[in-house]
Amino acid sequence: MLATFIPFFASAEGDGRNAVDSGTCAKDVTWVLYDDGELVISGTGVVPSFSFKEGYKHWYSHINQIKIITVQEGITGISGYAFNTYDEDCYPLLYKIKIPNSVKSIGSYIVREEGYYPIRGIKMKAVCFAGSEERWNSFFEVSNGVVYDDIYNCWELYFNGEEPKPYCKIEYYAVRYSEGSNIETGPFIVGARYYAEGMDVSFEWNVTGTTEILQENKDENGIITGLELKPFKRGNAYVSLKMLDNDGNVIDSASEKYTTWRIAAGDDLKTVFSKIKAQIIALCNLSILGFVFGTIATSLGILYVIETIKLTINSWFK
């Protein structure tokens, strides 16, 4: 049965790919994995949670090969943890999941929550839903405008059949915002946040202005994924990033400006006094706030003691 099952799917695609393996993972749900890393799931049933059910065959033994998961039209639901395991390195090559509009339910945590560390580089992944955002939201609990679909961190959602194009952005950490500007008062981190559509990419960084590089973070292939920067004087710092393919061609680029605001050797006297004045005002505001709250707390404490004494005295005459 299996020998005839695999060629059927391979010829159905008509693109010359070879099927690596296939099986039935639930009632009315079958799957086939192709040699280009695409897992295709089809049928009229519900994609099951990650589990080993007797009488069915799961694709678990191939999760290190899977790059794209395509759920075909006709599938009526996706159970929680369908594309998620308890392993930290589950689906290491997966970058896109395509879900049809035929689904009537989607469970929680269908993908694994992954760490989000800017300096290590943030490799984004996509969940592409063929239906509308409103229909997607209807599958999940919504509270105070927040949709609890468990798709976050390294995962992004796309609707109405849209699929992402490769891009890169600069992600920063330990940035203090002030009036819409990026104000840096000390060392901060920038990292590459990118979607590469499964391609191997590298990054080219350029830092100019009033900050210097303290540390470069490199991955296992020696690619610089992020920087730790330190402002050395007041002014503007500029960080630019290019994402390159294996041939050195620029796929995308990004840039950011950061205003460095600290007392430094290059500051003039007026700037120094302005900064000191701002710090004194901030401290005074905190002191006043503390005094007000302290006074209120003390007053409430006194009222409580008085009320307790009154109740005690009244009890003597009962």
Tab-separated table of C-alpha atoms in Angstrom:
chain	number	residue	atom	x	y	z
A	1	MET	CA	0.000	0.000	0.000
A	2	LEU	CA	2.768	2.434	0.938
A	3	ALA	CA	4.669	1.766	-2.291
A	4	THR	CA	1.744	3.000	-4.371
A	5	PHE	CA	0.845	5.806	-1.947
A	6	ILE	CA	4.096	7.788	-2.290
A	7	PRO	CA	4.267	7.955	-6.117
A	8	PHE	CA	0.623	9.046	-6.189
A	9	PHE	CA	1.434	12.247	-4.285
A	10	ALA	CA	4.682	12.844	-6.158
A	11	SER	CA	2.972	12.686	-9.536
A	12	ALA	CA	0.036	14.746	-8.259
A	13	GLU	CA	2.348	17.681	-7.606
A	14	GLY	CA	3.723	17.402	-11.131
A	15	ASP	CA	6.899	19.314	-10.306
A	16	GLY	CA	9.453	16.517	-10.378
A	17	ARG	CA	9.891	16.273	-6.635
A	18	ASN	CA	10.414	12.962	-4.925
A	19	ALA	CA	8.442	11.829	-1.902
A	20	VAL	CA	10.588	10.865	1.073
A	21	ASP	CA	7.855	9.313	3.202
A	22	SER	CA	4.100	9.402	3.754
A	23	GLY	CA	1.395	8.129	6.047
A	24	THR	CA	-1.986	8.570	7.687
A	25	CYS	CA	-1.822	10.532	10.949
A	26	ALA	CA	-5.541	10.620	11.828
A	27	LYS	CA	-8.923	9.698	10.453
A	28	ASP	CA	-9.245	11.201	6.960
A	29	VAL	CA	-5.861	12.959	7.259
A	30	THR	CA	-2.812	11.890	5.231
A	31	TRP	CA	0.611	13.427	4.759
A	32	VAL	CA	3.586	13.231	2.434
A	33	LEU	CA	7.064	14.696	2.866
A	34	TYR	CA	8.993	15.734	-0.248
A	35	ASP	CA	12.734	15.901	-0.713
A	36	ASP	CA	12.697	19.714	-0.841
A	37	GLY	CA	11.504	19.808	2.779
A	38	GLU	CA	7.800	20.470	2.218
A	39	LEU	CA	5.309	18.500	4.296
A	40	VAL	CA	1.889	18.381	2.611
A	41	ILE	CA	-1.133	17.447	4.726
A	42	SER	CA	-4.435	16.668	3.017
A	43	GLY	CA	-7.838	15.136	3.632
A	44	THR	CA	-11.122	16.104	5.240
A	45	GLY	CA	-10.371	15.499	8.906
A	46	VAL	CA	-8.595	17.277	11.763
A	47	VAL	CA	-4.797	17.406	11.979
A	48	PRO	CA	-4.025	15.726	15.324
A	49	SER	CA	-1.909	16.930	18.207
A	50	PHE	CA	1.657	15.731	18.383
A	51	SER	CA	1.246	12.181	19.627
A	52	PHE	CA	1.744	8.563	18.711
A	53	LYS	CA	-1.630	6.909	18.213
A	54	GLU	CA	-1.863	3.226	17.556
A	55	GLY	CA	-2.759	2.442	13.979
A	56	TYR	CA	-1.536	5.797	12.632
A	57	LYS	CA	1.811	7.047	11.350
A	58	HIS	CA	3.185	10.474	12.294
A	59	TRP	CA	5.929	12.470	10.549
A	60	TYR	CA	7.855	12.949	13.809
A	61	SER	CA	10.929	11.036	12.632
A	62	HIS	CA	11.373	13.631	9.859
A	63	ILE	CA	10.949	16.903	11.779
A	64	ASN	CA	14.619	17.793	11.251
A	65	GLN	CA	13.981	17.855	7.474
A	66	ILE	CA	10.758	19.868	7.352
A	67	LYS	CA	11.017	23.451	6.036
A	68	ILE	CA	7.442	24.216	4.957
A	69	ILE	CA	4.162	22.733	6.159
A	70	THR	CA	1.284	23.056	3.700
A	71	VAL	CA	-2.148	22.119	4.990
A	72	GLN	CA	-4.354	21.689	1.950
A	73	GLU	CA	-7.919	22.890	1.433
A	74	GLY	CA	-10.391	20.364	2.813
A	75	ILE	CA	-8.794	19.900	6.219
A	76	THR	CA	-11.404	20.965	8.789
A	77	GLY	CA	-9.316	21.605	11.884
A	78	ILE	CA	-5.878	21.771	13.483
A	79	SER	CA	-5.467	20.466	17.008
A	80	GLY	CA	-3.343	22.126	19.660
A	81	TYR	CA	0.358	21.220	19.506
A	82	ALA	CA	-0.105	19.949	15.940
A	83	PHE	CA	3.304	21.277	14.846
A	84	ASN	CA	4.875	21.500	18.259
A	85	THR	CA	6.771	19.086	20.466
A	86	TYR	CA	8.267	19.462	23.898
A	87	ASP	CA	11.793	19.482	22.453
A	88	GLU	CA	13.713	22.765	22.365
A	89	ASP	CA	15.084	22.020	18.900
A	90	CYS	CA	11.866	20.775	17.292
A	91	TYR	CA	11.481	21.635	13.599
A	92	PRO	CA	14.869	23.418	13.350
A	93	LEU	CA	14.464	24.191	9.619
A	94	LEU	CA	10.763	25.099	9.608
A	95	TYR	CA	10.080	28.661	8.447
A	96	LYS	CA	6.532	28.676	7.061
A	97	ILE	CA	3.152	27.044	7.715
A	98	LYS	CA	0.250	27.493	5.289
A	99	ILE	CA	-3.278	26.971	6.617
A	100	PRO	CA	-6.392	26.839	4.389
A	101	ASN	CA	-9.660	28.682	4.866
A	102	SER	CA	-11.515	25.364	5.170
A	103	VAL	CA	-10.487	24.911	8.816
A	104	LYS	CA	-13.233	25.441	11.375
A	105	SER	CA	-11.079	25.238	14.492
A	106	ILE	CA	-7.463	25.768	15.543
A	107	GLY	CA	-6.085	24.663	18.891
A	108	SER	CA	-3.576	26.366	21.158
A	109	TYR	CA	0.202	26.287	20.807
A	110	ILE	CA	0.191	24.810	17.312
A	111	VAL	CA	3.798	26.056	17.056
A	112	ARG	CA	6.494	26.161	19.685
A	113	GLU	CA	7.206	29.359	21.597
A	114	GLU	CA	10.833	30.234	20.930
A	115	GLY	CA	13.343	32.475	22.657
A	116	TYR	CA	13.724	36.079	21.538
A	117	TYR	CA	17.303	37.303	21.942
A	118	PRO	CA	18.164	40.274	19.694
A	119	ILE	CA	21.943	39.968	19.952
A	120	ARG	CA	21.771	36.374	18.670
A	121	GLY	CA	19.680	37.402	15.690
A	122	ILE	CA	15.952	36.761	15.458
A	123	LYS	CA	15.065	34.427	12.611
A	124	MET	CA	11.388	35.034	11.921
A	125	LYS	CA	8.897	32.395	10.797
A	126	ALA	CA	5.480	32.731	9.184
A	127	VAL	CA	1.996	31.312	9.671
A	128	CYS	CA	0.020	32.100	6.510
A	129	PHE	CA	-3.759	31.785	6.807
A	130	ALA	CA	-5.830	31.797	3.619
A	131	GLY	CA	-8.788	33.425	5.369
A	132	SER	CA	-9.300	36.836	6.912
A	133	GLU	CA	-7.886	38.127	10.174
A	134	GLU	CA	-11.418	38.312	11.597
A	135	ARG	CA	-11.998	34.630	10.874
A	136	TRP	CA	-8.663	33.699	12.405
A	137	ASN	CA	-9.492	35.640	15.569
A	138	SER	CA	-12.819	33.809	15.851
A	139	PHE	CA	-10.939	30.583	16.631
A	140	PHE	CA	-9.426	31.975	19.838
A	141	GLU	CA	-10.211	33.744	23.076
A	142	VAL	CA	-10.119	37.531	22.793
A	143	SER	CA	-9.787	39.719	25.886
A	144	ASN	CA	-9.353	43.512	25.926
A	145	GLY	CA	-8.478	43.458	22.259
A	146	VAL	CA	-5.776	40.795	22.698
A	147	VAL	CA	-6.107	37.583	20.675
A	148	TYR	CA	-4.730	34.598	22.575
A	149	ASP	CA	-3.654	32.498	19.602
A	150	ASP	CA	-0.196	31.675	21.014
A	151	ILE	CA	1.512	32.963	17.857
A	152	TYR	CA	4.263	35.347	18.958
A	153	ASN	CA	7.991	35.894	19.455
A	154	CYS	CA	9.634	34.515	16.305
A	155	TRP	CA	6.322	33.808	14.558
A	156	GLU	CA	4.367	36.297	12.438
A	157	LEU	CA	0.841	35.987	11.051
A	158	TYR	CA	-0.244	36.701	7.474
A	159	PHE	CA	-3.837	36.688	6.221
A	160	ASN	CA	-5.877	36.394	3.018
A	161	GLY	CA	-3.298	34.200	1.336
A	162	GLU	CA	-0.470	36.718	1.753
A	163	GLU	CA	3.016	35.278	2.163
A	164	PRO	CA	6.084	37.120	3.465
A	165	LYS	CA	9.000	38.323	1.396
A	166	PRO	CA	12.570	38.239	2.728
A	167	TYR	CA	13.351	41.260	4.898
A	168	CYS	CA	15.604	42.474	7.686
A	169	LYS	CA	15.110	44.968	10.506
A	170	ILE	CA	17.199	46.192	13.411
A	171	GLU	CA	15.909	45.015	16.770
A	172	TYR	CA	17.169	46.820	19.867
A	173	TYR	CA	17.213	46.111	23.562
A	174	ALA	CA	17.619	48.331	26.655
A	175	VAL	CA	16.450	51.454	24.843
A	176	ARG	CA	14.739	54.215	26.846
A	177	TYR	CA	12.167	56.133	24.837
A	178	SER	CA	11.614	59.870	25.200
A	179	GLU	CA	9.229	61.948	23.082
A	180	GLY	CA	9.343	59.544	20.169
A	181	SER	CA	13.144	59.382	19.942
A	182	ASN	CA	15.468	56.522	20.780
A	183	ILE	CA	17.419	57.918	23.740
A	184	GLU	CA	20.466	55.913	24.798
A	185	THR	CA	21.995	56.552	28.212
A	186	GLY	CA	24.308	53.564	28.373
A	187	PRO	CA	25.343	50.343	26.618
A	188	PHE	CA	22.606	48.862	24.442
A	189	ILE	CA	22.139	45.969	22.054
A	190	VAL	CA	21.080	45.802	18.424
A	191	GLY	CA	20.408	42.603	16.514
A	192	ALA	CA	19.164	41.409	13.148
A	193	ARG	CA	15.471	40.545	12.982
A	194	TYR	CA	14.898	38.884	9.640
A	195	TYR	CA	12.895	36.533	7.453
A	196	ALA	CA	14.976	34.706	4.857
A	197	GLU	CA	12.523	32.252	3.241
A	198	GLY	CA	14.794	29.354	4.149
A	199	MET	CA	17.894	30.883	2.538
A	200	ASP	CA	21.335	31.019	4.126
A	201	VAL	CA	22.141	34.679	4.708
A	202	SER	CA	24.822	36.848	6.271
A	203	PHE	CA	24.819	40.388	7.651
A	204	GLU	CA	26.921	43.479	7.151
A	205	TRP	CA	26.851	46.096	9.931
A	206	ASN	CA	27.941	49.718	9.932
A	207	VAL	CA	28.059	51.918	13.051
A	208	THR	CA	28.841	55.635	12.958
A	209	GLY	CA	28.273	58.697	15.117
A	210	THR	CA	28.399	58.889	18.884
A	211	THR	CA	28.601	55.214	19.821
A	212	GLU	CA	31.212	52.487	19.605
A	213	ILE	CA	31.124	48.698	19.351
A	214	LEU	CA	31.816	46.919	22.628
A	215	GLN	CA	31.150	43.394	21.397
A	216	GLU	CA	30.131	41.477	18.277
A	217	ASN	CA	27.978	38.375	18.603
A	218	LYS	CA	28.691	35.644	16.049
A	219	ASP	CA	26.725	32.474	15.400
A	220	GLU	CA	28.198	29.021	14.830
A	221	ASN	CA	29.012	29.990	11.228
A	222	GLY	CA	30.861	33.157	12.202
A	223	ILE	CA	28.056	35.463	11.016
A	224	ILE	CA	27.631	38.645	13.066
A	225	THR	CA	24.025	38.589	14.271
A	226	GLY	CA	24.139	41.456	16.768
A	227	LEU	CA	26.200	44.152	18.452
A	228	GLU	CA	26.609	45.597	21.918
A	229	LEU	CA	27.124	49.342	21.612
A	230	LYS	CA	28.251	52.047	24.033
A	231	PRO	CA	27.623	55.790	23.587
A	232	PHE	CA	30.732	57.888	24.197
A	233	LYS	CA	29.284	61.405	23.842
A	234	ARG	CA	26.089	63.346	23.303
A	235	GLY	CA	24.748	63.334	19.754
A	236	ASN	CA	23.361	60.922	17.171
A	237	ALA	CA	24.442	57.341	16.572
A	238	TYR	CA	23.613	55.598	13.291
A	239	VAL	CA	23.364	51.843	12.794
A	240	SER	CA	22.800	50.250	9.388
A	241	LEU	CA	22.332	46.624	8.404
A	242	LYS	CA	22.460	44.721	5.111
A	243	MET	CA	21.219	41.163	4.615
A	244	LEU	CA	23.221	39.312	1.955
A	245	ASP	CA	22.746	36.035	0.111
A	246	ASN	CA	25.531	33.510	-0.454
A	247	ASP	CA	26.717	35.422	-3.533
A	248	GLY	CA	27.018	38.687	-1.626
A	249	ASN	CA	23.919	40.252	-3.179
A	250	VAL	CA	21.910	42.583	-0.958
A	251	ILE	CA	18.481	41.100	-0.213
A	252	ASP	CA	17.312	43.892	2.080
A	253	SER	CA	18.678	46.644	4.311
A	254	ALA	CA	17.658	48.684	7.342
A	255	SER	CA	18.934	51.617	9.391
A	256	GLU	CA	18.206	53.269	12.742
A	257	LYS	CA	19.193	56.500	14.485
A	258	TYR	CA	19.761	56.677	18.240
A	259	THR	CA	20.210	59.883	20.219
A	260	THR	CA	22.894	59.441	22.862
A	261	TRP	CA	22.285	61.542	25.956
A	262	ARG	CA	24.935	61.432	28.643
A	263	ILE	CA	27.578	63.630	30.280
A	264	ALA	CA	30.717	62.932	28.311
A	265	ALA	CA	34.085	64.498	27.653
A	266	GLY	CA	32.809	66.094	24.455
A	267	ASP	CA	29.899	67.946	26.103
A	268	ASP	CA	30.104	71.698	26.544
A	269	LEU	CA	29.439	73.390	29.906
A	270	LYS	CA	25.864	74.365	29.030
A	271	THR	CA	25.007	70.769	28.100
A	272	VAL	CA	26.514	69.438	31.337
A	273	PHE	CA	24.427	71.825	33.461
A	274	SER	CA	21.298	70.973	31.459
A	275	LYS	CA	21.789	67.283	32.161
A	276	ILE	CA	22.490	67.858	35.853
A	277	LYS	CA	19.391	70.069	36.092
A	278	ALA	CA	17.257	67.362	34.463
A	279	GLN	CA	18.574	64.756	36.895
A	280	ILE	CA	17.910	67.016	39.921
A	281	ILE	CA	14.339	67.686	38.746
A	282	ALA	CA	13.752	63.957	38.299
A	283	LEU	CA	15.050	63.257	41.818
A	284	CYS	CA	12.908	66.049	43.301
A	285	ASN	CA	9.821	64.692	41.587
A	286	LEU	CA	10.512	61.265	43.054
A	287	SER	CA	11.086	62.778	46.516
A	288	ILE	CA	7.828	64.751	46.397
A	289	LEU	CA	5.953	61.677	45.240
A	290	GLY	CA	7.465	59.635	48.048
A	291	PHE	CA	6.559	62.320	50.615
A	292	VAL	CA	2.937	62.448	49.439
A	293	PHE	CA	2.507	58.682	49.566
A	294	GLY	CA	4.280	58.551	52.929
A	295	THR	CA	1.962	61.206	54.376
A	296	ILE	CA	-1.119	59.375	53.128
A	297	ALA	CA	0.105	56.073	54.552
A	298	THR	CA	0.887	57.666	57.926
A	299	SER	CA	-2.529	59.343	58.089
A	300	LEU	CA	-4.296	56.091	57.316
A	301	GLY	CA	-2.253	54.367	60.003
A	302	ILE	CA	-3.221	56.979	62.625
A	303	LEU	CA	-6.900	56.724	61.687
A	304	TYR	CA	-6.715	52.956	62.012
A	305	VAL	CA	-5.178	53.201	65.511
A	306	ILE	CA	-7.811	55.742	66.638
A	307	GLU	CA	-10.634	53.588	65.325
A	308	THR	CA	-9.187	50.517	67.050
A	309	ILE	CA	-8.985	52.393	70.390
A	310	LYS	CA	-12.590	53.588	70.029
A	311	LEU	CA	-13.823	50.067	69.372
A	312	THR	CA	-11.877	48.740	72.361
A	313	ILE	CA	-13.255	51.403	74.747
A	314	ASN	CA	-16.812	50.861	73.510
A	315	SER	CA	-16.477	47.143	74.172
A	316	TRP	CA	-15.745	47.863	77.847
A	317	PHE	CA	-19.189	49.387	78.376
A	318	LYS	CA	-21.198	46.668	76.654
